[in-house]
CSV table of C-alpha atoms in Angstrom, one decimal:
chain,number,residue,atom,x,y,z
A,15,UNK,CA,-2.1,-17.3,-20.7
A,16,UNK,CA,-1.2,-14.1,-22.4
A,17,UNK,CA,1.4,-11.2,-21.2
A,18,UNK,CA,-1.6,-9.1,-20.0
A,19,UNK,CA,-2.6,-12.2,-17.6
A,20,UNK,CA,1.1,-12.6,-16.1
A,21,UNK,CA,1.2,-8.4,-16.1
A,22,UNK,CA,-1.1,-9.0,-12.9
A,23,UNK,CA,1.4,-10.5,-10.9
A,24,UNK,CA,3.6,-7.6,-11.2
A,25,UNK,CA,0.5,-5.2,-9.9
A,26,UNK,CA,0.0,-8.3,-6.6
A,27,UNK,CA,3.5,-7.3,-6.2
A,28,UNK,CA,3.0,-3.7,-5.8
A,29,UNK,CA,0.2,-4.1,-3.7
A,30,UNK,CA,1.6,-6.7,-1.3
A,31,UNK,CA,5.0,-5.3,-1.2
A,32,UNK,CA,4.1,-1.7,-0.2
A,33,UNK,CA,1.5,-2.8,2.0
A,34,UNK,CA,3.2,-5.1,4.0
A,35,UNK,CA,6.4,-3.0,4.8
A,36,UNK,CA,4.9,-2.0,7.9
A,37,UNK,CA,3.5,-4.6,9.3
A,38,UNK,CA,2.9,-4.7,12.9
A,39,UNK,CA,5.1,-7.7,13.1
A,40,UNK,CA,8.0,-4.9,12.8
A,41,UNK,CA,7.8,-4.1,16.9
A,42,UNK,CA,9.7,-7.3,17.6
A,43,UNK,CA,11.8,-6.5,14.6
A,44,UNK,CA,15.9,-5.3,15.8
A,45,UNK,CA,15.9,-1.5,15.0
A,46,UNK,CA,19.1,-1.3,13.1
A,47,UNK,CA,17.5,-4.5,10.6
A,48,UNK,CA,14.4,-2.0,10.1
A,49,UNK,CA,16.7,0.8,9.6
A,50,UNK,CA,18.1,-0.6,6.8
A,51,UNK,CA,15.6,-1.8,5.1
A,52,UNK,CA,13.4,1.9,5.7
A,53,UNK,CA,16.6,3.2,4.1
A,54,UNK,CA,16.2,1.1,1.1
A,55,UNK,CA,19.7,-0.9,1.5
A,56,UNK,CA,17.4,-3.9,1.2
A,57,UNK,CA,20.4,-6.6,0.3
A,58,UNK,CA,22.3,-5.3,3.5
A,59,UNK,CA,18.9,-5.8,5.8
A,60,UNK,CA,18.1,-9.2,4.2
A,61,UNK,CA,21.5,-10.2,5.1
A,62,UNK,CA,21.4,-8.9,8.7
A,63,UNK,CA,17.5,-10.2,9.1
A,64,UNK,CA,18.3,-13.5,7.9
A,65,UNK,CA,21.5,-14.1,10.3
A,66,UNK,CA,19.1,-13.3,13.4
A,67,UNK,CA,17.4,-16.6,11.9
A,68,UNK,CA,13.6,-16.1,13.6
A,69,UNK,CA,10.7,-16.5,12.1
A,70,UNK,CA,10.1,-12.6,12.1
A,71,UNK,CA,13.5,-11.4,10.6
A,72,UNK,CA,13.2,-14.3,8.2
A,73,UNK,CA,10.0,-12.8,6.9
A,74,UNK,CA,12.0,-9.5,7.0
A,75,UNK,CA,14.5,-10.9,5.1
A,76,UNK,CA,12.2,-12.3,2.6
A,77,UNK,CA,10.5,-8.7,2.7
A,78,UNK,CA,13.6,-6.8,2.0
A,79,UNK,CA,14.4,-9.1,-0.8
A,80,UNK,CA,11.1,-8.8,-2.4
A,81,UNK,CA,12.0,-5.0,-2.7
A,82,UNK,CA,14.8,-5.5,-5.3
A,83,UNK,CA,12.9,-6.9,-8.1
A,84,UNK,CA,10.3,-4.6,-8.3
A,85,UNK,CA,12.9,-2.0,-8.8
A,86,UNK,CA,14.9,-4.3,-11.4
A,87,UNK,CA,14.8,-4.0,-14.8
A,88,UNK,CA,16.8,-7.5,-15.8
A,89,UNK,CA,13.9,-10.3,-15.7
A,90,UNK,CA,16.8,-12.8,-15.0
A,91,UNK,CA,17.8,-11.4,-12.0
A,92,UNK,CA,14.7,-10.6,-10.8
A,93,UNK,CA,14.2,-13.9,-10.8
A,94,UNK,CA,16.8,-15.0,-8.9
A,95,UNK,CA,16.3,-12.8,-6.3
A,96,UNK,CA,12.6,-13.4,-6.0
A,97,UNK,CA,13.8,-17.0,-5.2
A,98,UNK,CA,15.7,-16.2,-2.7
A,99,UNK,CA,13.4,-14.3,-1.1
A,100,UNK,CA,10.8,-17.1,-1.3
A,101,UNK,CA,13.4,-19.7,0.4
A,102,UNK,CA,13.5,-16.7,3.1
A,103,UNK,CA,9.8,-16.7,3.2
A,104,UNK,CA,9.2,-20.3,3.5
A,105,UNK,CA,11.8,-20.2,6.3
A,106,UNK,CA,10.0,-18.0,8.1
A,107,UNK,CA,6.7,-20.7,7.6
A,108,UNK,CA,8.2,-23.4,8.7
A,109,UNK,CA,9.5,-21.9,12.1
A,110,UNK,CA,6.6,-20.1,12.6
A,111,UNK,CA,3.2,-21.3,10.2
A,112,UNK,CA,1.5,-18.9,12.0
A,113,UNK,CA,2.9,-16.0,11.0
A,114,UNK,CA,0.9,-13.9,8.7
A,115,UNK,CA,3.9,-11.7,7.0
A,116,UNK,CA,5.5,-14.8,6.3
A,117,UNK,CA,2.8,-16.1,4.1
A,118,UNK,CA,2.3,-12.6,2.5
A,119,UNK,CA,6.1,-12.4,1.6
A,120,UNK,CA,6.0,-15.9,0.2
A,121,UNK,CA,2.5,-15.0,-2.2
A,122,UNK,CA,4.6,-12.2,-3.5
A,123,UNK,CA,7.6,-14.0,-4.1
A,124,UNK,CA,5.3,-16.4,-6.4
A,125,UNK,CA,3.9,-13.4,-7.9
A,126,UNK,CA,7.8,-11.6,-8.8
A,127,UNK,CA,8.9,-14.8,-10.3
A,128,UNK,CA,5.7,-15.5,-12.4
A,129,UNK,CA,5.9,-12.0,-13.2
A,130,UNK,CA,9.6,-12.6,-15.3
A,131,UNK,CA,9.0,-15.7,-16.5
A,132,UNK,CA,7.7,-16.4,-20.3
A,133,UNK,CA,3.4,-16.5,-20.1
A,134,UNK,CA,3.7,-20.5,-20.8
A,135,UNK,CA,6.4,-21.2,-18.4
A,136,UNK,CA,4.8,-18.6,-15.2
A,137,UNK,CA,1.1,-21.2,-16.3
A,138,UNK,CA,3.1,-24.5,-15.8
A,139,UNK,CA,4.8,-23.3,-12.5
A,140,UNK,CA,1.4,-22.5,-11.1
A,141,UNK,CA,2.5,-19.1,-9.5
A,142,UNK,CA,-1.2,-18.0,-9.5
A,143,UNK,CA,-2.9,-20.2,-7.0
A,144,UNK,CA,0.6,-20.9,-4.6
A,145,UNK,CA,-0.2,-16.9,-4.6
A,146,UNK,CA,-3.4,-17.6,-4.0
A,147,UNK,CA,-3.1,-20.1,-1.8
A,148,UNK,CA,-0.6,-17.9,0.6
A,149,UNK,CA,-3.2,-15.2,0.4
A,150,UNK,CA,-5.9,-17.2,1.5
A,151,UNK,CA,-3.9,-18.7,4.4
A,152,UNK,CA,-3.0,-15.0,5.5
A,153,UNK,CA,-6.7,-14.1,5.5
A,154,UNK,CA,-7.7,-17.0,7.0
A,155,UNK,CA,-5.5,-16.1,10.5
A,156,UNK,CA,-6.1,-12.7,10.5
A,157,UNK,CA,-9.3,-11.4,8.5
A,158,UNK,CA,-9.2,-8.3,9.1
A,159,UNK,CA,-5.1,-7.4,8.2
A,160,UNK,CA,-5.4,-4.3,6.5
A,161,UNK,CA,-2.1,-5.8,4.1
A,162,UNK,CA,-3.1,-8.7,3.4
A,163,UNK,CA,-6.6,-7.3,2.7
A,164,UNK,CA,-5.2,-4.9,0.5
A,165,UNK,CA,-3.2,-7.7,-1.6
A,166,UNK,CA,-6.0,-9.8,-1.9
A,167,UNK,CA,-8.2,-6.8,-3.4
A,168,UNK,CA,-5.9,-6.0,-6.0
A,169,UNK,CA,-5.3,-9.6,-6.6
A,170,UNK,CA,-9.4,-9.9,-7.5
A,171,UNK,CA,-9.3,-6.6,-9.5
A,172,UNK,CA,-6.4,-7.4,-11.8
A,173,UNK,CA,-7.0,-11.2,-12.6
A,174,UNK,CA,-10.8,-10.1,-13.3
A,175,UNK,CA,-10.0,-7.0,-15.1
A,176,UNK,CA,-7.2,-8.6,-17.5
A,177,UNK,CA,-8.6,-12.3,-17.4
A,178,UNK,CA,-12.2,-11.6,-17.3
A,179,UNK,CA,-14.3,-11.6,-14.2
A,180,UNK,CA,-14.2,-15.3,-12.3
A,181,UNK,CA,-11.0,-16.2,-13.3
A,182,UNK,CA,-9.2,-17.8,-11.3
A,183,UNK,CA,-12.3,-17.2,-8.7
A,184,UNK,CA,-11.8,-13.4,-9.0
A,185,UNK,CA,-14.3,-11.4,-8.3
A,186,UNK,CA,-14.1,-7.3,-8.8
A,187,UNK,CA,-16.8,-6.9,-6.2
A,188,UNK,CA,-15.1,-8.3,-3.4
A,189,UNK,CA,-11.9,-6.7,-4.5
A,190,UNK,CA,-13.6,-3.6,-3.8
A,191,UNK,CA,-15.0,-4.4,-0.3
A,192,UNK,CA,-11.6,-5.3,0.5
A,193,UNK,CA,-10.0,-2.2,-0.4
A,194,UNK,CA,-12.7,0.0,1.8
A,195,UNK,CA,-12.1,-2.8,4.5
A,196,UNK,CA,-8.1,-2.1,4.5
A,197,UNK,CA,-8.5,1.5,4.0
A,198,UNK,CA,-10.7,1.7,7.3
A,199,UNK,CA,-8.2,-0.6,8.9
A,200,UNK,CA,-5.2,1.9,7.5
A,201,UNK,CA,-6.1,5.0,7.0
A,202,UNK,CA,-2.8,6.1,7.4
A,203,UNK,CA,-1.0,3.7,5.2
A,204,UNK,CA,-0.2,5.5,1.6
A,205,UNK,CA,0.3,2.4,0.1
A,206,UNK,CA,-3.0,0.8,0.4
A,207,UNK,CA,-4.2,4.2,-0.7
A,208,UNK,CA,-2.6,4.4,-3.9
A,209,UNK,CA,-3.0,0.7,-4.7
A,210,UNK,CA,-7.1,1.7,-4.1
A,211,UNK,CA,-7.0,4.6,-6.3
A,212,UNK,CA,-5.3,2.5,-9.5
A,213,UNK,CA,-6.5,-0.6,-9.0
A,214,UNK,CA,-10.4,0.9,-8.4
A,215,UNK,CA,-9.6,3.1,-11.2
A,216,UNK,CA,-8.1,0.8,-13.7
A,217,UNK,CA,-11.1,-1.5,-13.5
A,218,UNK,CA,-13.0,1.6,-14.7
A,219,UNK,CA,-16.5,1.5,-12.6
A,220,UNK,CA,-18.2,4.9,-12.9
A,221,UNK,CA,-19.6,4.1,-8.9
A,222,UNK,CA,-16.6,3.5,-7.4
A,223,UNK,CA,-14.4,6.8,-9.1
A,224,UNK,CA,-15.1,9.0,-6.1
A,225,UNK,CA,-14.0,6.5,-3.4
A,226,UNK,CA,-10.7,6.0,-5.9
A,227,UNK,CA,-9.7,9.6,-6.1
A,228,UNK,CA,-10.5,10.1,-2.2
A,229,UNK,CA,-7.9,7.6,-2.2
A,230,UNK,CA,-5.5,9.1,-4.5
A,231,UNK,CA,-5.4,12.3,-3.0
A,232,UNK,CA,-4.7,10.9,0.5
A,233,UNK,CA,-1.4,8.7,-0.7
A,234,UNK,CA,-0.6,12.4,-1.9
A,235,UNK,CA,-0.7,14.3,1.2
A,236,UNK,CA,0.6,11.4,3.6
A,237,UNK,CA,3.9,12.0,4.8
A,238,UNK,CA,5.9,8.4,3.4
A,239,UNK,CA,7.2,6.3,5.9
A,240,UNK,CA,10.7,5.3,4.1
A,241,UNK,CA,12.3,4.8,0.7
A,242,UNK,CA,9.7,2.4,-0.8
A,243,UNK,CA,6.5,4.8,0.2
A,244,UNK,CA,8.4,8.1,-1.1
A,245,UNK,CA,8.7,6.3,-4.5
A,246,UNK,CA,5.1,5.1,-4.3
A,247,UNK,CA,4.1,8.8,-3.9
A,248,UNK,CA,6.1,9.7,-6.5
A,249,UNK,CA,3.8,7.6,-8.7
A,250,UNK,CA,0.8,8.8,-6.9
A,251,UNK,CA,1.4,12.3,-7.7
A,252,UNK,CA,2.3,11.3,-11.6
A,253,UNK,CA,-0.5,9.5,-11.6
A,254,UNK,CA,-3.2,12.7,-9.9
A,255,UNK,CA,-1.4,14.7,-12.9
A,256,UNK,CA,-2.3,12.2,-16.1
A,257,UNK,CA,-6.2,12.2,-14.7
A,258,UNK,CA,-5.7,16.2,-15.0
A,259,UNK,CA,-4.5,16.2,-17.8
A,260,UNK,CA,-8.0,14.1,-19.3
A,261,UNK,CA,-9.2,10.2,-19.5
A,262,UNK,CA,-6.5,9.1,-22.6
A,263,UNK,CA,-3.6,10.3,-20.4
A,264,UNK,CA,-5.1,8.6,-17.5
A,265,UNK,CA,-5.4,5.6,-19.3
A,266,UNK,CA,-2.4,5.7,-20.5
A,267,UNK,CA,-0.8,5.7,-16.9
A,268,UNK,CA,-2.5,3.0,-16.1
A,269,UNK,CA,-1.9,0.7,-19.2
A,270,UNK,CA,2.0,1.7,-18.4
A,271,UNK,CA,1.6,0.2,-14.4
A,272,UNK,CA,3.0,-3.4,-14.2
């Protein structure tokens, strides 16, 4: 497996993670838990979620933990904290299998740590299909969640585009029908719209370049829900200013995305 291979996991990461954030699991969720976690004090709301111990602040728990090693720069503790956040996820499966953000958190969990590890060592740990696997089982219960959906696209685009297509069992074509599927489910979700526009854009079909900038310019002019999404626009809007600027620069923003 090469480093552009495990590079995908990183990019299921940023789909998942921003897409799930707003689950609709969150109505059950205790406000000042959500608060914190919107806020982006994401070890405090992990700490909080998990000592309400159900199976929904569990998978918040998991979710908020999830957070920090996307923003982490140390591949050691990102790590660490990805387990963590795994143990919170699988938690959350075992008091409640049904649970669909559960299985979402747990897939990217999988993904963070095979993300950090050497290429050899994320193969042997089979990261890719217990990702898979969780994605699946998410899909399975709920076919049409617009996050998990959205996860599973980018998870088709990136393993085809870096892997080659059928990798794995990827397949670009259905990574793009899930994308339109979660964008109709959420059309007011920024995160599934920017993870459409790069992911569509980085697999570099001339038919599917309107749809991806449709989707670029509507992560740009949603208002972001919380900390994470503010930061995803800020990328967005980066991003809308490299394709201005001509195809290498766009190129090169997307060759620099995890």
């Amino acid at each position: 497996m090469t480093r552009q291979h495990i590079s995908f996991w990183i990019s299921l990461l940023i789909g998942a993670l921003c897409l799930s954030a707003h689950a609709p699991a969150c109505a059950a969720l205790d406000e000042d838990v959500v608060a914190k976690f919107e806020s982006g004090a994401y070890e405090e709301a992990a700490e909080a979620a998990t000592a309400l111990g159900d199976a929904q602040h569990l998978a918040l728990a998991a979710r908020s933990l999830n957070a920090r090693p996307y923003l982490e720069a140390d591949n050691r503790v990102a790590r660490k904290v990805a387990k963590r956040a795994l143990k919170a996820a699988e938690q959350a499966i075992e008091a409640d299998p049904t649970l669909v953000e559960a299985h979402l958190q747990a897939a990217i969990s999988y993904a963070q740590r095979g993300a950090r590890m050497a290429p050899v060592r994320a193969f042997i740990s089979g990261a890719a299909s217990k990702a898979r696997e969780r994605l699946d089982r998410a899909l399975e219960m709920e076919p049409q969640n617009a996050w998990a959906l959205s996860s599973s696209a980018a998870w088709h685009l990136e393993v085809a585009r870096r892997g080659g297509e059928g990798r794995f069992g990827s397949d670009p074509q259905v990574g793009q029908r899930q994308f339109v599927e979660a964008r109709v489910a959420a059309p007011d979700n920024l995160s599934i719209a920017y993870e459409c526009a790069l992911r569509l854009l980085a697999y570099d079909t001339l038919d599917w370049r309107p749809e991806a900038l449709d989707a670029l310019a509507a992560a740009i002019a949603l208002e972001p829900a919380d900390a994470f999404e503010r930061a995803v626009q800020a990328r967005a809007i980066e991003f809308q200013a490299a394709i201005e600027q001509g195809r290498e620069a766009e190129r090169a923003f997307i060759e620099a995305q995890p």
